[in-house]
Coordinates of C-alpha atoms in Angstrom, one line a residue:
L1 CA 34.8 80.2 157.3
L2 CA 32.1 82.6 158.2
L3 CA 30.8 82.9 154.7
G4 CA 31.0 79.2 154.2
E5 CA 28.8 78.8 157.2
K6 CA 31.4 76.7 159.1
V7 CA 31.5 79.2 162.0
S8 CA 29.2 81.5 163.6
T9 CA 29.2 85.2 163.5
V10 CA 30.1 85.6 167.2
R11 CA 32.9 83.0 166.8
A12 CA 34.2 84.7 163.6
V13 CA 34.4 88.2 165.2
A14 CA 36.1 86.6 168.3
Y15 CA 38.8 85.0 166.0
W16 CA 39.1 88.3 164.2
V17 CA 39.6 90.2 167.6
A18 CA 42.2 87.6 168.7
Q19 CA 44.1 87.7 165.4
F20 CA 44.2 91.5 165.2
A21 CA 45.2 91.9 168.9
G22 CA 47.7 89.2 168.7
A23 CA 49.5 90.7 165.5
I24 CA 49.7 94.1 167.4
V25 CA 51.1 92.5 170.8
A26 CA 53.6 90.4 168.6
A27 CA 54.9 93.4 166.7
L28 CA 55.1 95.6 169.9
A29 CA 57.1 92.5 171.5
L30 CA 59.4 92.6 168.6
R31 CA 59.9 96.2 168.7
A32 CA 60.8 95.9 172.2
V33 CA 63.4 93.0 172.0
L34 CA 65.0 93.7 168.7
P35 CA 67.8 96.2 168.4
E36 CA 66.7 98.9 166.1
A37 CA 69.4 98.1 163.6
I38 CA 67.9 94.7 162.6
R39 CA 64.1 95.2 163.3
G40 CA 63.8 97.9 160.3
D41 CA 60.0 98.4 159.7
L42 CA 58.8 95.1 161.6
A43 CA 58.1 93.8 158.1
A44 CA 55.2 96.3 157.5
T45 CA 53.5 95.1 154.6
V46 CA 54.1 97.2 151.4
P47 CA 54.5 96.5 147.7
A48 CA 58.0 96.1 146.5
E49 CA 59.4 98.8 144.3
G50 CA 57.8 98.8 140.8
V51 CA 54.6 96.8 142.2
T52 CA 51.6 99.1 142.4
N53 CA 49.1 98.8 145.3
V54 CA 46.5 97.4 142.7
Q55 CA 48.8 94.8 141.6
A56 CA 49.5 94.1 145.2
L57 CA 45.8 93.7 146.0
I58 CA 45.3 91.3 142.9
I59 CA 48.2 89.0 144.2
E60 CA 47.2 89.1 147.8
F61 CA 43.5 88.1 146.5
A62 CA 44.6 85.1 144.5
L63 CA 47.1 83.9 147.2
T64 CA 44.7 84.2 150.0
F65 CA 42.1 82.5 147.6
F66 CA 44.4 79.6 147.2
L67 CA 45.3 79.4 151.0
V68 CA 41.8 79.4 152.1
S69 CA 40.7 76.8 149.3
T70 CA 43.4 74.6 150.7
V71 CA 41.9 75.1 154.1
Y72 CA 38.5 74.2 153.2
Q73 CA 39.7 71.0 151.1
A74 CA 42.2 69.8 153.5
A75 CA 40.9 70.6 156.8
V76 CA 37.1 71.4 156.8
Y77 CA 36.3 68.8 154.1
G78 CA 39.1 66.6 155.7
K79 CA 40.3 65.5 152.2
A80 CA 43.9 65.6 153.4
G81 CA 43.3 63.6 156.4
T82 CA 46.0 63.7 159.0
A83 CA 48.1 65.7 156.5
A84 CA 45.9 68.7 156.4
G85 CA 48.5 70.9 158.4
L86 CA 51.3 69.9 155.9
A87 CA 49.0 70.8 152.9
I88 CA 48.2 74.1 154.5
G89 CA 51.7 74.8 155.5
L90 CA 53.1 73.9 151.9
T91 CA 50.5 76.1 150.4
L92 CA 51.3 79.0 152.5
A93 CA 55.1 78.3 152.1
A94 CA 54.8 78.2 148.1
A95 CA 52.6 81.6 148.3
L96 CA 55.3 83.2 150.5
V97 CA 58.0 82.0 148.1
F98 CA 56.2 83.5 145.3
A99 CA 55.0 86.8 146.8
G100 CA 57.6 87.6 149.5
N101 CA 59.4 89.9 147.3
L102 CA 56.6 91.4 145.5
T103 CA 54.1 92.0 148.1
G104 CA 55.5 90.8 151.5
G105 CA 53.2 87.8 151.4
S106 CA 50.6 88.9 153.9
L107 CA 47.6 86.4 153.0
N108 CA 46.1 87.7 156.5
P109 CA 44.7 91.1 157.4
A110 CA 46.2 90.7 161.2
R111 CA 49.6 90.1 159.5
T112 CA 49.3 93.2 157.6
L113 CA 47.9 95.5 160.2
G114 CA 50.0 94.5 163.4
P115 CA 53.4 95.4 162.0
G116 CA 52.3 98.2 159.9
L117 CA 50.5 99.9 163.0
V118 CA 53.5 99.4 165.1
A119 CA 55.9 100.5 162.6
G120 CA 53.8 103.5 161.5
N121 CA 53.5 102.4 158.0
L122 CA 49.9 102.0 156.8
D123 CA 50.5 103.5 153.3
A124 CA 49.0 100.3 151.5
L125 CA 46.7 98.9 154.2
V126 CA 43.5 99.3 152.5
F127 CA 44.7 97.4 149.5
Y128 CA 46.0 94.5 151.5
L129 CA 42.7 94.6 153.6
I130 CA 40.6 94.4 150.4
G131 CA 42.8 91.7 148.8
T132 CA 43.1 89.4 151.6
F133 CA 39.3 89.7 152.8
A134 CA 38.0 89.5 149.3
G135 CA 40.2 86.5 148.4
G136 CA 39.1 84.6 151.6
A137 CA 35.4 85.6 151.1
A138 CA 35.6 84.3 147.5
A139 CA 37.0 81.1 148.5
G140 CA 34.7 80.6 151.3
L141 CA 31.5 81.3 149.1
L142 CA 33.0 79.1 146.2
H143 CA 33.7 76.3 148.3
A144 CA 30.5 76.4 150.3
R145 CA 28.2 76.8 147.3
Y146 CA 29.8 74.7 144.6
F147 CA 32.4 72.3 146.1
K148 CA 30.5 71.4 149.4
T149 CA 31.3 67.9 150.4
T150 CA 30.9 65.9 153.6
P151 CA 33.9 65.5 155.9
A152 CA 36.0 62.3 155.4
A153 CA 35.2 59.8 158.2
P154 CA 37.8 59.9 160.9

């Protein structure tokens, strides 16, 4: 949304800080309340066996691109009306069904950093950060430049 000029830099940075802090606090809370036998690695995001870091980056890029595109069309431009949340949620669900067993289905840098940091597993972090930030940035730029539309009337 920052690259699509839908939020200010100050607001975007505030959102990032809140998301990263929230993800870390949530992972710490899970570590504190879940028994060690079931908490595992707190869903630290790493590629599945046989999936390279570069393949994970490409998958995360594509799926984040689709998710952010859905946010733009459904919510920012209002094309889904009152069903915007449903459209975004279904897009996220489809992405997670596809990528869950391949990459862990992050689609969000905070979702990767929080559990990874608390679990002490940051092996593939840079690939996930590049993939998710680049996918979101590409969608934001594309929609702001080529698919710009006026929001639907309420």
